[in-house]
Short mmCIF file of C-alpha atoms in Angstrom, two decimals:
data_model
loop_
_atom_site.label_atom_id
_atom_site.label_comp_id
_atom_site.label_asym_id
_atom_site.label_seq_id
_atom_site.Cartn_x
_atom_site.Cartn_y
_atom_site.Cartn_z
CA MET G 201 7.82 17.22 -8.59
CA LYS G 202 4.35 18.40 -7.58
CA PRO G 203 1.96 15.87 -6.05
CA ILE G 204 -1.05 14.97 -8.18
CA VAL G 205 -3.12 14.08 -5.10
CA GLN G 206 -3.08 16.09 -1.88
CA LEU G 207 -5.07 15.47 1.29
CA ASP G 208 -5.02 18.56 3.50
CA ASN G 209 -6.19 18.05 7.11
CA VAL G 210 -9.12 15.89 6.00
CA THR G 211 -11.58 15.16 8.79
CA LYS G 212 -14.80 13.15 8.83
CA VAL G 213 -17.24 13.28 11.74
CA ILE G 214 -20.23 10.93 11.88
CA ARG G 215 -22.75 11.28 14.73
CA GLY G 216 -20.29 13.30 16.76
CA LYS G 217 -17.46 10.76 16.38
CA LYS G 218 -14.28 11.50 14.44
CA ILE G 219 -13.87 8.70 11.92
CA ILE G 220 -10.98 10.45 10.13
CA ASP G 221 -8.87 12.89 12.14
CA SER G 222 -6.89 15.65 10.34
CA MET G 223 -5.36 13.38 7.70
CA SER G 224 -2.73 14.83 5.32
CA PHE G 225 -0.56 13.12 2.69
CA ASP G 226 0.54 13.52 -0.94
CA ILE G 227 0.69 11.07 -3.86
CA TYR G 228 2.91 11.50 -6.94
CA LYS G 229 2.71 10.26 -10.52
CA GLY G 230 4.51 6.99 -11.17
CA GLU G 231 4.12 5.59 -7.66
CA VAL G 232 1.90 3.05 -5.93
CA PHE G 233 0.87 4.49 -2.57
CA GLY G 234 -0.67 2.17 -0.01
CA LEU G 235 -3.10 2.95 2.80
CA LEU G 236 -2.39 0.26 5.37
CA GLY G 237 -4.44 -0.42 8.46
CA PRO G 238 -6.70 -2.94 10.17
CA ASN G 239 -10.37 -3.24 9.24
CA GLY G 240 -12.23 -0.25 10.65
CA ALA G 241 -9.17 2.02 10.65
CA GLY G 242 -10.74 4.45 8.15
CA LYS G 243 -9.24 3.39 4.81
CA THR G 244 -12.52 3.04 2.89
CA THR G 245 -13.94 6.23 4.44
CA THR G 246 -10.87 8.14 3.23
CA ILE G 247 -11.22 6.72 -0.28
CA ARG G 248 -14.96 7.44 -0.39
CA MET G 249 -14.24 11.09 0.39
CA MET G 250 -11.59 11.20 -2.33
CA VAL G 251 -14.09 10.16 -5.03
CA GLY G 252 -17.05 12.19 -3.74
CA LEU G 253 -19.10 9.33 -2.28
CA MET G 254 -18.85 10.98 1.14
CA LYS G 255 -18.67 14.64 2.13
CA LEU G 256 -15.72 16.02 4.04
CA SER G 257 -16.43 17.45 7.49
CA ASP G 258 -13.28 19.57 7.35
CA GLY G 259 -10.13 20.02 5.27
CA ASP G 260 -9.87 19.52 1.52
CA ILE G 261 -8.65 17.09 -1.13
CA PHE G 262 -6.91 18.27 -4.30
CA ILE G 263 -6.54 16.09 -7.40
CA GLY G 264 -4.53 17.63 -10.22
CA GLY G 265 -4.66 20.91 -8.31
CA LYS G 266 -8.49 20.93 -8.29
CA SER G 267 -10.50 20.94 -5.06
CA ILE G 268 -12.97 18.12 -4.37
CA ARG G 269 -15.07 20.64 -2.44
CA THR G 270 -15.31 23.44 -5.02
CA GLN G 271 -14.23 21.92 -8.36
CA PHE G 272 -15.52 18.38 -8.06
CA GLU G 273 -16.05 17.56 -11.76
CA GLN G 274 -12.63 18.89 -12.79
CA ALA G 275 -10.99 17.06 -9.87
CA VAL G 276 -12.43 13.61 -10.60
CA GLN G 277 -12.50 13.67 -14.41
CA HIS G 278 -9.07 12.03 -14.57
CA VAL G 279 -9.66 9.55 -11.72
CA GLY G 280 -10.43 5.85 -12.11
CA ALA G 281 -11.70 4.01 -9.05
CA ILE G 282 -13.02 0.70 -7.76
CA ILE G 283 -14.64 0.97 -4.34
CA GLU G 284 -15.18 -2.49 -2.85
CA ASN G 285 -16.17 -4.79 -5.78
CA PRO G 286 -16.49 -3.85 -9.48
CA GLU G 287 -20.09 -4.11 -10.71
CA MET G 288 -20.69 -5.39 -14.23
CA TYR G 289 -23.60 -6.55 -16.42
CA ALA G 290 -23.28 -10.31 -15.97
CA PHE G 291 -25.40 -11.19 -19.03
CA LEU G 292 -23.12 -9.19 -21.35
CA SER G 293 -19.64 -10.13 -22.51
CA GLY G 294 -16.63 -8.42 -21.00
CA TYR G 295 -16.12 -6.56 -24.27
CA ASP G 296 -19.73 -5.34 -24.44
CA ASN G 297 -19.42 -4.09 -20.87
CA LEU G 298 -16.37 -2.06 -21.85
CA ARG G 299 -18.11 -0.71 -24.97
CA HIS G 300 -21.05 0.35 -22.81
CA PHE G 301 -18.84 2.18 -20.31
CA ALA G 302 -16.74 3.68 -23.10
CA LYS G 303 -19.83 5.57 -24.32
CA MET G 304 -19.75 7.55 -21.07
CA SER G 305 -16.36 9.01 -21.98
CA LYS G 306 -15.50 11.06 -25.04
CA GLY G 307 -13.26 9.73 -27.79
CA VAL G 308 -12.60 6.15 -26.60
CA THR G 309 -11.79 4.18 -29.75
CA LYS G 310 -12.04 0.44 -30.46
CA LEU G 311 -8.24 0.33 -30.73
CA GLU G 312 -7.90 1.84 -27.26
CA ILE G 313 -10.34 -0.70 -25.80
CA ASP G 314 -8.33 -3.51 -27.41
CA GLU G 315 -5.10 -2.09 -25.96
CA ILE G 316 -6.59 -1.96 -22.46
CA VAL G 317 -7.91 -5.53 -22.78
CA GLU G 318 -4.39 -6.63 -23.73
CA LEU G 319 -2.90 -4.65 -20.85
CA VAL G 320 -5.05 -6.34 -18.19
CA GLY G 321 -4.59 -9.80 -19.70
CA LEU G 322 -8.19 -10.54 -20.75
CA LYS G 323 -7.68 -10.96 -24.50
CA GLU G 324 -8.57 -14.68 -24.54
CA ARG G 325 -11.82 -14.31 -22.56
CA ILE G 326 -13.03 -10.78 -23.32
CA HIS G 327 -15.91 -11.98 -25.57
CA ASP G 328 -17.23 -14.46 -22.96
CA LYS G 329 -20.15 -13.44 -20.75
CA VAL G 330 -19.14 -11.89 -17.44
CA LYS G 331 -21.23 -14.41 -15.49
CA SER G 332 -18.66 -17.05 -16.50
CA TYR G 333 -15.73 -14.99 -15.15
CA SER G 334 -13.82 -15.86 -12.01
CA LEU G 335 -13.43 -13.20 -9.29
CA GLY G 336 -9.91 -12.46 -10.54
CA MET G 337 -11.17 -11.92 -14.09
CA ARG G 338 -13.91 -9.61 -12.84
CA GLN G 339 -11.29 -7.60 -10.96
CA ARG G 340 -9.24 -7.30 -14.16
CA LEU G 341 -12.31 -6.25 -16.12
CA GLY G 342 -13.05 -3.66 -13.44
CA LEU G 343 -9.50 -2.39 -13.81
CA ALA G 344 -9.98 -2.18 -17.60
CA GLN G 345 -13.17 -0.17 -17.05
CA CYS G 346 -11.24 2.27 -14.82
CA LEU G 347 -8.65 2.82 -17.54
CA LEU G 348 -11.02 3.63 -20.41
CA HIS G 349 -10.94 7.41 -19.92
CA LYS G 350 -7.13 7.52 -19.53
CA PRO G 351 -6.99 8.53 -15.85
CA ASN G 352 -3.94 10.05 -14.20
CA VAL G 353 -4.98 8.67 -10.82
CA LEU G 354 -6.21 5.17 -10.01
CA ILE G 355 -7.89 4.52 -6.63
CA LEU G 356 -8.54 0.92 -5.59
CA ASP G 357 -10.10 -0.22 -2.32
CA GLU G 358 -8.80 -3.66 -1.28
CA PRO G 359 -8.07 -4.72 -4.91
CA THR G 360 -6.83 -8.19 -3.97
CA ASN G 361 -9.77 -9.13 -1.70
CA GLY G 362 -11.02 -12.64 -2.42
CA LEU G 363 -8.35 -13.42 -5.01
CA ASP G 364 -6.29 -16.60 -4.98
CA PRO G 365 -2.47 -16.31 -4.83
CA ALA G 366 -2.16 -16.33 -8.64
CA GLY G 367 -4.81 -13.61 -8.96
CA ILE G 368 -3.14 -11.49 -6.30
CA ARG G 369 0.17 -11.71 -8.12
CA GLU G 370 -1.45 -10.78 -11.44
CA MET G 371 -3.18 -7.76 -9.93
CA ARG G 372 0.04 -6.66 -8.24
CA ASP G 373 1.98 -6.94 -11.51
CA HIS G 374 -0.70 -5.01 -13.44
CA LEU G 375 -0.62 -2.14 -10.94
CA ARG G 376 3.17 -1.96 -10.87
CA ASN G 377 3.24 -1.85 -14.69
CA LEU G 378 0.59 0.87 -14.86
CA ALA G 379 2.53 3.08 -12.46
CA LYS G 380 5.77 2.54 -14.37
CA GLU G 381 4.62 2.49 -17.99
CA LYS G 382 1.71 4.94 -17.84
CA ASN G 383 3.24 7.23 -15.18
CA MET G 384 0.02 6.84 -13.21
CA ALA G 385 -0.48 7.64 -9.52
CA ILE G 386 -2.09 4.61 -7.87
CA LEU G 387 -3.64 4.51 -4.41
CA VAL G 388 -4.50 1.12 -2.96
CA SER G 389 -5.89 0.26 0.45
CA SER G 390 -5.33 -3.04 2.19
CA HIS G 391 -4.92 -4.82 5.50
CA LEU G 392 -2.67 -7.44 3.86
CA LEU G 393 0.83 -6.55 5.01
CA SER G 394 2.74 -8.89 2.73
CA GLU G 395 0.95 -7.62 -0.37
CA MET G 396 1.58 -3.98 0.47
CA GLU G 397 5.26 -4.76 0.95
CA MET G 398 5.53 -6.19 -2.56
CA MET G 399 3.13 -3.78 -4.32
CA CYS G 400 3.78 -0.29 -2.95
CA ASP G 401 6.52 2.31 -3.18
CA ARG G 402 5.29 4.18 -0.11
CA ILE G 403 2.76 3.39 2.59
CA GLY G 404 0.69 5.46 4.99
CA ILE G 405 -0.31 3.65 8.17
CA ILE G 406 -3.79 4.45 9.50
CA GLN G 407 -4.95 3.56 12.99
CA LYS G 408 -8.28 4.64 14.46
CA GLY G 409 -8.72 7.33 11.82
CA LYS G 410 -5.30 8.89 12.33
CA LEU G 411 -2.39 8.80 9.90
CA ILE G 412 0.49 7.54 12.02
CA GLU G 413 3.34 7.51 9.55
CA VAL G 414 4.18 7.78 5.82
CA GLN G 415 7.40 6.20 4.55
CA ARG G 416 8.93 4.39 1.63
CA VAL G 417 8.35 0.67 2.13
CA SER G 418 12.09 -0.09 2.09
CA ASP G 419 12.82 2.60 4.70
CA PHE G 420 9.86 1.61 6.83
CA VAL G 421 10.83 -2.05 6.95
CA GLN G 422 14.44 -1.19 7.71
CA GLY G 423 13.54 1.28 10.46
CA ALA G 424 15.95 3.52 12.32
CA ASP G 425 17.78 0.68 14.08
CA LYS G 426 19.12 -2.52 12.58
CA GLU G 427 19.11 -5.87 14.28
CA PHE G 428 22.03 -8.31 14.02
CA LEU G 429 22.14 -11.97 14.96
CA PHE G 430 25.35 -13.20 16.63
CA GLU G 431 26.15 -16.90 16.66
CA VAL G 432 28.52 -17.27 19.61
CA SER G 433 30.02 -19.97 21.80
CA GLU G 434 28.70 -18.65 25.13
CA VAL G 435 25.39 -16.82 24.72
CA ALA G 436 24.83 -15.95 28.38
CA ARG G 437 28.35 -14.56 28.77
CA ALA G 438 28.14 -12.60 25.51
CA ASN G 439 24.86 -11.12 26.69
CA GLU G 440 26.44 -10.01 29.99
CA ILE G 441 29.31 -8.33 28.14
CA ILE G 442 27.20 -6.52 25.52
CA ARG G 443 24.07 -5.47 27.41
CA MET G 444 25.90 -2.80 29.41
CA GLU G 445 26.32 -0.72 26.24
CA TYR G 446 23.87 -2.13 23.67
CA ARG G 447 20.27 -3.32 23.46
CA CYS G 448 20.44 -7.08 23.11
CA GLU G 449 18.35 -10.20 23.65
CA VAL G 450 19.02 -13.92 23.91
CA VAL G 451 17.10 -15.81 21.21
CA GLY G 452 17.57 -19.55 21.62
CA ALA G 453 21.26 -20.32 21.17
CA ASN G 454 21.97 -16.93 19.60
CA LEU G 455 22.13 -13.27 20.57
CA THR G 456 20.39 -10.38 18.76
CA VAL G 457 21.85 -6.89 19.07
CA THR G 458 20.15 -3.66 17.97
CA THR G 459 22.73 -1.20 16.72
CA SER G 460 24.20 0.43 13.61
CA LYS G 461 26.32 -1.45 11.07
CA GLU G 462 29.34 0.69 11.96
CA GLU G 463 29.32 -0.70 15.51
CA ILE G 464 29.69 -4.35 14.48
CA PRO G 465 33.56 -4.35 14.41
CA ASN G 466 33.57 -2.88 17.94
CA LEU G 467 31.18 -5.55 19.16
CA ILE G 468 33.26 -8.33 17.62
CA SER G 469 36.45 -6.93 19.18
CA MET G 470 34.74 -6.68 22.57
CA LEU G 471 33.56 -10.30 22.49
CA VAL G 472 36.89 -11.65 21.20
CA HIS G 473 38.73 -9.70 23.91
CA HIS G 474 36.62 -11.51 26.53
CA GLY G 475 37.29 -14.90 24.97
CA VAL G 476 33.89 -15.44 23.33
CA LYS G 477 34.08 -17.30 20.03
CA ILE G 478 32.04 -15.84 17.14
CA PHE G 479 30.80 -18.23 14.46
CA GLY G 480 28.75 -15.76 12.44
CA VAL G 481 27.08 -12.35 12.31
CA ARG G 482 24.18 -11.48 10.03
CA GLU G 483 21.64 -8.72 9.73
CA VAL G 484 18.07 -9.68 10.59
CA THR G 485 15.65 -8.35 7.97
CA LYS G 486 12.41 -7.19 9.53
CA SER G 487 9.17 -7.81 7.71
CA LEU G 488 6.57 -5.15 7.11
CA GLU G 489 4.43 -6.94 9.69
CA ASP G 490 7.16 -6.61 12.34
CA ARG G 491 7.51 -2.88 11.71
CA PHE G 492 3.73 -2.37 11.50
CA LEU G 493 3.24 -3.99 14.90
CA GLU G 494 6.12 -1.96 16.34
CA VAL G 495 4.74 1.35 15.10
CA THR G 496 1.09 0.71 15.92
CA GLY G 497 2.05 -0.76 19.29
CA GLU G 498 4.11 2.30 20.17
CA THR G 499 1.27 4.60 19.09
CA GLU G 500 -1.29 2.60 21.09
CA ALA G 501 0.92 2.89 24.17
CA LYS G 502 1.25 6.67 23.72
CA LEU G 503 -2.52 7.02 23.40
CA HIS G 504 -3.00 5.36 26.78
CA VAL G 505 -0.33 7.33 28.65
#
């Protein structure tokens, strides 16, 4: 399957400083792709270049096979985007806002507007004035606005910023449904690790303008090595036995061992042979935050070597 979005060695230099450094990644239809990184890492700058709000210093971006540099109108005609906060006419109703924006696109019918309103869950309040909307409702109306011209690509910068837990969950569910039901490619940026873990299929980690790694969320969280927790009778003795051949660490009254699943029977046999009682063994599931700190920490260390 061909990617619908391609970043090819994208670089941005401002006042002699590289803000984005040779960034390359692809996004496919039907997936939610997350740009993950701390504030100031370069997420918004990358998104601004993707929608033409900022010029590229080097490299190129292709959307639907069209270059942002040389075929800008063709590239962005099927893109919907919210950069920072959606702006609406507060004195108009949500519906009148959508009708106004619909006039900017060809062939948007009343039926299609009604379908989009239903999709984003605003049917009950769509005829109320926007000034009475909560932040979550404004975000949903902004999402509806993005969908009016039937985009293939949706780009959202920090879409859950300022939302309460219920609003965050609603936004996450809407985006997952759009990717699945409309076969849409969705790019979201965030510094919220837990949300990216639940929302995205793949993530690209950005640090100081560099793309460190791109992986499926499930693979990234799992990592190359697995960690197992051993509940044993004599922790110190078990540690002495195992540490000669495996990476292990005493954690309270238990022992954690980093190894493959296939090695667990050997470890159990080794401990039993030395008279250590084993009460339980379980795999420790790492969070996205754990893996993020591991990866960015390793990269930071390499940068200072």
